[in-house]
PDB file of C-alpha atoms in Angstrom:
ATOM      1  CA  UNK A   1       0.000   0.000   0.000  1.00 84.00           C
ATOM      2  CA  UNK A   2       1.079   3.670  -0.640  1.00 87.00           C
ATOM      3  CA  UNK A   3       0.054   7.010   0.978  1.00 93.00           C
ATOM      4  CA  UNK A   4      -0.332  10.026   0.016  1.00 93.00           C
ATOM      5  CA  UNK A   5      -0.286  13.692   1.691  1.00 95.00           C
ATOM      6  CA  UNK A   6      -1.966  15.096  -1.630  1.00 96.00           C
ATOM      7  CA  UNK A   7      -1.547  18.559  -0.240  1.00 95.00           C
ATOM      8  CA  UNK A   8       1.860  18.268  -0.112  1.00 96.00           C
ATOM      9  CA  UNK A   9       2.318  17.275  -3.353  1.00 96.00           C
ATOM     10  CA  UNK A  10       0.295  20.183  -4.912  1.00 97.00           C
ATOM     11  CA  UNK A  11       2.412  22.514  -3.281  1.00 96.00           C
ATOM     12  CA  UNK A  12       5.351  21.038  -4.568  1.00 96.00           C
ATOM     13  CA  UNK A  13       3.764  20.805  -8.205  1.00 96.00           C
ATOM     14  CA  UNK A  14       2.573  24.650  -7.937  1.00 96.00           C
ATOM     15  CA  UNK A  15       6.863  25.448  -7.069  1.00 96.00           C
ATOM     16  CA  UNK A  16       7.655  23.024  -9.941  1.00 92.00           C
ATOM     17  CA  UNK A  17       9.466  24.820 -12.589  1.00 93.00           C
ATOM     18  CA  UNK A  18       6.800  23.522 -15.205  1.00 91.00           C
ATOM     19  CA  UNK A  19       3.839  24.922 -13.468  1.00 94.00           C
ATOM     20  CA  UNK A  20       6.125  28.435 -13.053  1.00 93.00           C
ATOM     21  CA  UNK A  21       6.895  28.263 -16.979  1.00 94.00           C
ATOM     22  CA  UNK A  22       3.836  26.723 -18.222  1.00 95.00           C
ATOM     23  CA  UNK A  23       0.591  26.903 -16.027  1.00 95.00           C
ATOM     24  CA  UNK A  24       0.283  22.989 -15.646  1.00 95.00           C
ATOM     25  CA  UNK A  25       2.476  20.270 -13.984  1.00 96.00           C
ATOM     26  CA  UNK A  26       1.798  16.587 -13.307  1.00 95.00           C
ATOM     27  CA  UNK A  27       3.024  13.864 -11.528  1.00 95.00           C
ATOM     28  CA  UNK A  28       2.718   9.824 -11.615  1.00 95.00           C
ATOM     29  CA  UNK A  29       1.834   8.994  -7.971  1.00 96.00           C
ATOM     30  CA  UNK A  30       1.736   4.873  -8.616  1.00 93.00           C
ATOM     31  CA  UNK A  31       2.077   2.722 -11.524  1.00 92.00           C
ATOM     32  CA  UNK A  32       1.149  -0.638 -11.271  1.00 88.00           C
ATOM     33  CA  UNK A  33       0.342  -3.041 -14.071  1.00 85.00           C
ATOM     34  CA  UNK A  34      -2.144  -1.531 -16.185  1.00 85.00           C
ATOM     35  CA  UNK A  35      -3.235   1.192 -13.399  1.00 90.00           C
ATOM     36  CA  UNK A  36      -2.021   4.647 -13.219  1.00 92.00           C
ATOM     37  CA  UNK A  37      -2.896   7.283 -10.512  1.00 94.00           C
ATOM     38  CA  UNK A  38      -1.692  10.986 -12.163  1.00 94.00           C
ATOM     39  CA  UNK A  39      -1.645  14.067  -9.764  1.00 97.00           C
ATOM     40  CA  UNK A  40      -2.050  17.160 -11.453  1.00 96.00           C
ATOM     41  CA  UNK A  41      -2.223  21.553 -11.731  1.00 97.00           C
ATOM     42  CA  UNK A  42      -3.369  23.044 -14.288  1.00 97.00           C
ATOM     43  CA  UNK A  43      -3.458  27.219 -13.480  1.00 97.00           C
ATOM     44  CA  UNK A  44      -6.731  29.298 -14.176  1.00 98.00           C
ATOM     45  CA  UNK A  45      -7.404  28.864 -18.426  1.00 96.00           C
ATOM     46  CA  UNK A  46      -5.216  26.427 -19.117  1.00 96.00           C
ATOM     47  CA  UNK A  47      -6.036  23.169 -20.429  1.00 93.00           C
ATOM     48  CA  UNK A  48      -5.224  19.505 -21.559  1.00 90.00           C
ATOM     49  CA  UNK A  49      -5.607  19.650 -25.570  1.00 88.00           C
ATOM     50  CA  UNK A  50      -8.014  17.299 -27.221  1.00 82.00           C
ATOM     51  CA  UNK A  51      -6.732  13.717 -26.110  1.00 82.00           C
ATOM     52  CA  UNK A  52      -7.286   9.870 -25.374  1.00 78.00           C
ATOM     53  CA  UNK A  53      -6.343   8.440 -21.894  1.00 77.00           C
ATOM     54  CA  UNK A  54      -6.141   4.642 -23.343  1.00 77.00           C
ATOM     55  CA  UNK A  55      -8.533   3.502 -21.117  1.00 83.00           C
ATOM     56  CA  UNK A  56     -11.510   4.430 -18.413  1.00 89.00           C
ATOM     57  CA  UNK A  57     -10.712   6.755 -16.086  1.00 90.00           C
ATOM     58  CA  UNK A  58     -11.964   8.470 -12.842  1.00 93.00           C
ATOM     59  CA  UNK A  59     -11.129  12.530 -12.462  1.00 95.00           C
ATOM     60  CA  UNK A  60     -11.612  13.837  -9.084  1.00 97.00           C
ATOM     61  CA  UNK A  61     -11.000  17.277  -8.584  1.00 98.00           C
ATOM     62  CA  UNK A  62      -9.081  18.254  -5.296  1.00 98.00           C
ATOM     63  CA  UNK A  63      -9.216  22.136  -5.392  1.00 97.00           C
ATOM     64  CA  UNK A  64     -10.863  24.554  -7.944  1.00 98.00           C
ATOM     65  CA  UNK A  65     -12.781  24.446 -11.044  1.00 98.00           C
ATOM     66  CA  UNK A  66     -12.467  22.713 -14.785  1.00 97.00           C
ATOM     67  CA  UNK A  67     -14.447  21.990 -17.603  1.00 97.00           C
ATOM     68  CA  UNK A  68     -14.257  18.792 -19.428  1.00 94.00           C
ATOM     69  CA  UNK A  69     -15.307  18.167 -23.110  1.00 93.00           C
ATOM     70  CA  UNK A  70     -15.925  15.578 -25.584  1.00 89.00           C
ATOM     71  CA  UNK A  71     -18.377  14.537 -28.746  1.00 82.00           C
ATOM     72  CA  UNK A  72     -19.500  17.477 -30.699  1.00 82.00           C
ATOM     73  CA  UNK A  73     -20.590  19.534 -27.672  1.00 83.00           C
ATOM     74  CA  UNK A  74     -20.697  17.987 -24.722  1.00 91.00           C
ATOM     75  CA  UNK A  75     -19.239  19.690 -21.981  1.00 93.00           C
ATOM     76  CA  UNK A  76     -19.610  19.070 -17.693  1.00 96.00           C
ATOM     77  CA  UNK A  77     -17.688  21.433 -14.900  1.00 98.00           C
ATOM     78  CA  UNK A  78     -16.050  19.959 -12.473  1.00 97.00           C
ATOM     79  CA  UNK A  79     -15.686  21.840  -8.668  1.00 98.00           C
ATOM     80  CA  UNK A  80     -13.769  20.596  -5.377  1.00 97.00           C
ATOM     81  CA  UNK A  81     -14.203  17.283  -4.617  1.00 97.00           C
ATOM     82  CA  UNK A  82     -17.045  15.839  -7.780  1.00 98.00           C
ATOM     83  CA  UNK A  83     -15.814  12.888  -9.530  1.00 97.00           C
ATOM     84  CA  UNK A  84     -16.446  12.191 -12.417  1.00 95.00           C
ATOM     85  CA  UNK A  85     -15.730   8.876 -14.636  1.00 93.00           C
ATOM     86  CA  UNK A  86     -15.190   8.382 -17.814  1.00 87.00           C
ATOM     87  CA  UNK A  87     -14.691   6.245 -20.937  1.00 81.00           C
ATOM     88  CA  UNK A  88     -11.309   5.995 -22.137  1.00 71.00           C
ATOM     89  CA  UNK A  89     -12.395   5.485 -25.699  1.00 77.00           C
ATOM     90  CA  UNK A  90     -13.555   8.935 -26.057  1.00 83.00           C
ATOM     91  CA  UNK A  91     -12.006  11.985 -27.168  1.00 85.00           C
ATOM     92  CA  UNK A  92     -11.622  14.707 -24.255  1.00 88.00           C
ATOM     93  CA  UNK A  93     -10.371  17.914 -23.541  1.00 91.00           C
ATOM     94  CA  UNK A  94     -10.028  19.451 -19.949  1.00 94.00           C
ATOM     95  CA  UNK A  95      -9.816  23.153 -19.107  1.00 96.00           C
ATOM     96  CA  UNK A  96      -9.292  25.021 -15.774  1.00 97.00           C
ATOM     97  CA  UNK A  97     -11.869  28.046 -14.634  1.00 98.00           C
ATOM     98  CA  UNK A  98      -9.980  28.578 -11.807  1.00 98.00           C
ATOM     99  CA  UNK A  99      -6.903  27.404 -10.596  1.00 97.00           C
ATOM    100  CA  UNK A 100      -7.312  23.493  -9.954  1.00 98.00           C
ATOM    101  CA  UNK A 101      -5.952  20.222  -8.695  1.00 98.00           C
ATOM    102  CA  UNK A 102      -7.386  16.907  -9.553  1.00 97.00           C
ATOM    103  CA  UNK A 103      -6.423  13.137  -9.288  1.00 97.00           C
ATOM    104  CA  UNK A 104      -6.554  10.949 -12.466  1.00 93.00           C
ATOM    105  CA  UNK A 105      -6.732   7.538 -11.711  1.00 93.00           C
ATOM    106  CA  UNK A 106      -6.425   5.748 -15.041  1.00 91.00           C
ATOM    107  CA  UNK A 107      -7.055   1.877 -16.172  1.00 89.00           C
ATOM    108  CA  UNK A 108      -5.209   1.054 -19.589  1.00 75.00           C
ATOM    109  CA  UNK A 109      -6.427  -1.784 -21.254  1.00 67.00           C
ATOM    110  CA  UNK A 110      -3.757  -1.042 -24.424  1.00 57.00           C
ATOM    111  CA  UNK A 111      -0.044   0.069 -24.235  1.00 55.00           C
ATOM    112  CA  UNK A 112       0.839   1.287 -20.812  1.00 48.00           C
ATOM    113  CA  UNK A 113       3.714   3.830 -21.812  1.00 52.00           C
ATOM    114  CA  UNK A 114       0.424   5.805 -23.237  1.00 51.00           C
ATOM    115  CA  UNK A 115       1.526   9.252 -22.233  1.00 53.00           C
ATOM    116  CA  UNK A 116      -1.100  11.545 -20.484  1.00 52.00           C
ATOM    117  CA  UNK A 117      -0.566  15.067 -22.039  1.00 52.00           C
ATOM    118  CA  UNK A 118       0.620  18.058 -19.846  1.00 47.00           C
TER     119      UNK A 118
END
């Protein structure tokens, strides 16, 4: 088993270099077999281009806002603490309204080096 002090961690992503530079940073919490649990920032209006995750996934959102998107026009927001899961399958884009954290917790039935965009 692993264990996580999630607040710590966003801190340390918000100082990352990436987040400084760029407005998003990520990191791979645990890895095992085909399951992948992501910790991410993503700063007010930035966003995760148009993408597939490989698999299902589950998005919980620790601190802020984001919308997520996918099909023609679908589109949900996302505040502290909703979940919200999803098939992998689909195309999906993710964009934050305010500044946000969230926890990806991804199951990848295909190729496990699948990257998950920053």
């Amino acid at each position: 088993p692993q264990r996580f002090q999630l607040t710590q961690q966003v801190n340390r992503l918000r100082e990352d270099g990436a987040y400084q530079e760029h407005g998003k940073s990520s990191i791979i919490l645990s890895r095992k077999d085909h399951l992948r649990v992501v910790l991410s920032v993503l700063r007010h209006g930035k966003e995760m281009e148009p993408h597939h995750t490989g698999g299902p996934f589950a998005l919980h959102v620790l601190e802020g806002s984001m919308a997520v998107t996918w099909g023609q026009d679908e589109q949900i927001t996302l505040r502290e603490n909703d979940l919200l899961t999803f098939p992998g399958e689909v195309e999906h884009a993710v964009q934050a309204l305010e500044d946000c954290a969230f926890v990806l917790t991804l199951y990848q039935r295909t190729d496990p080096t699948v990257n998950i965009p920053h």
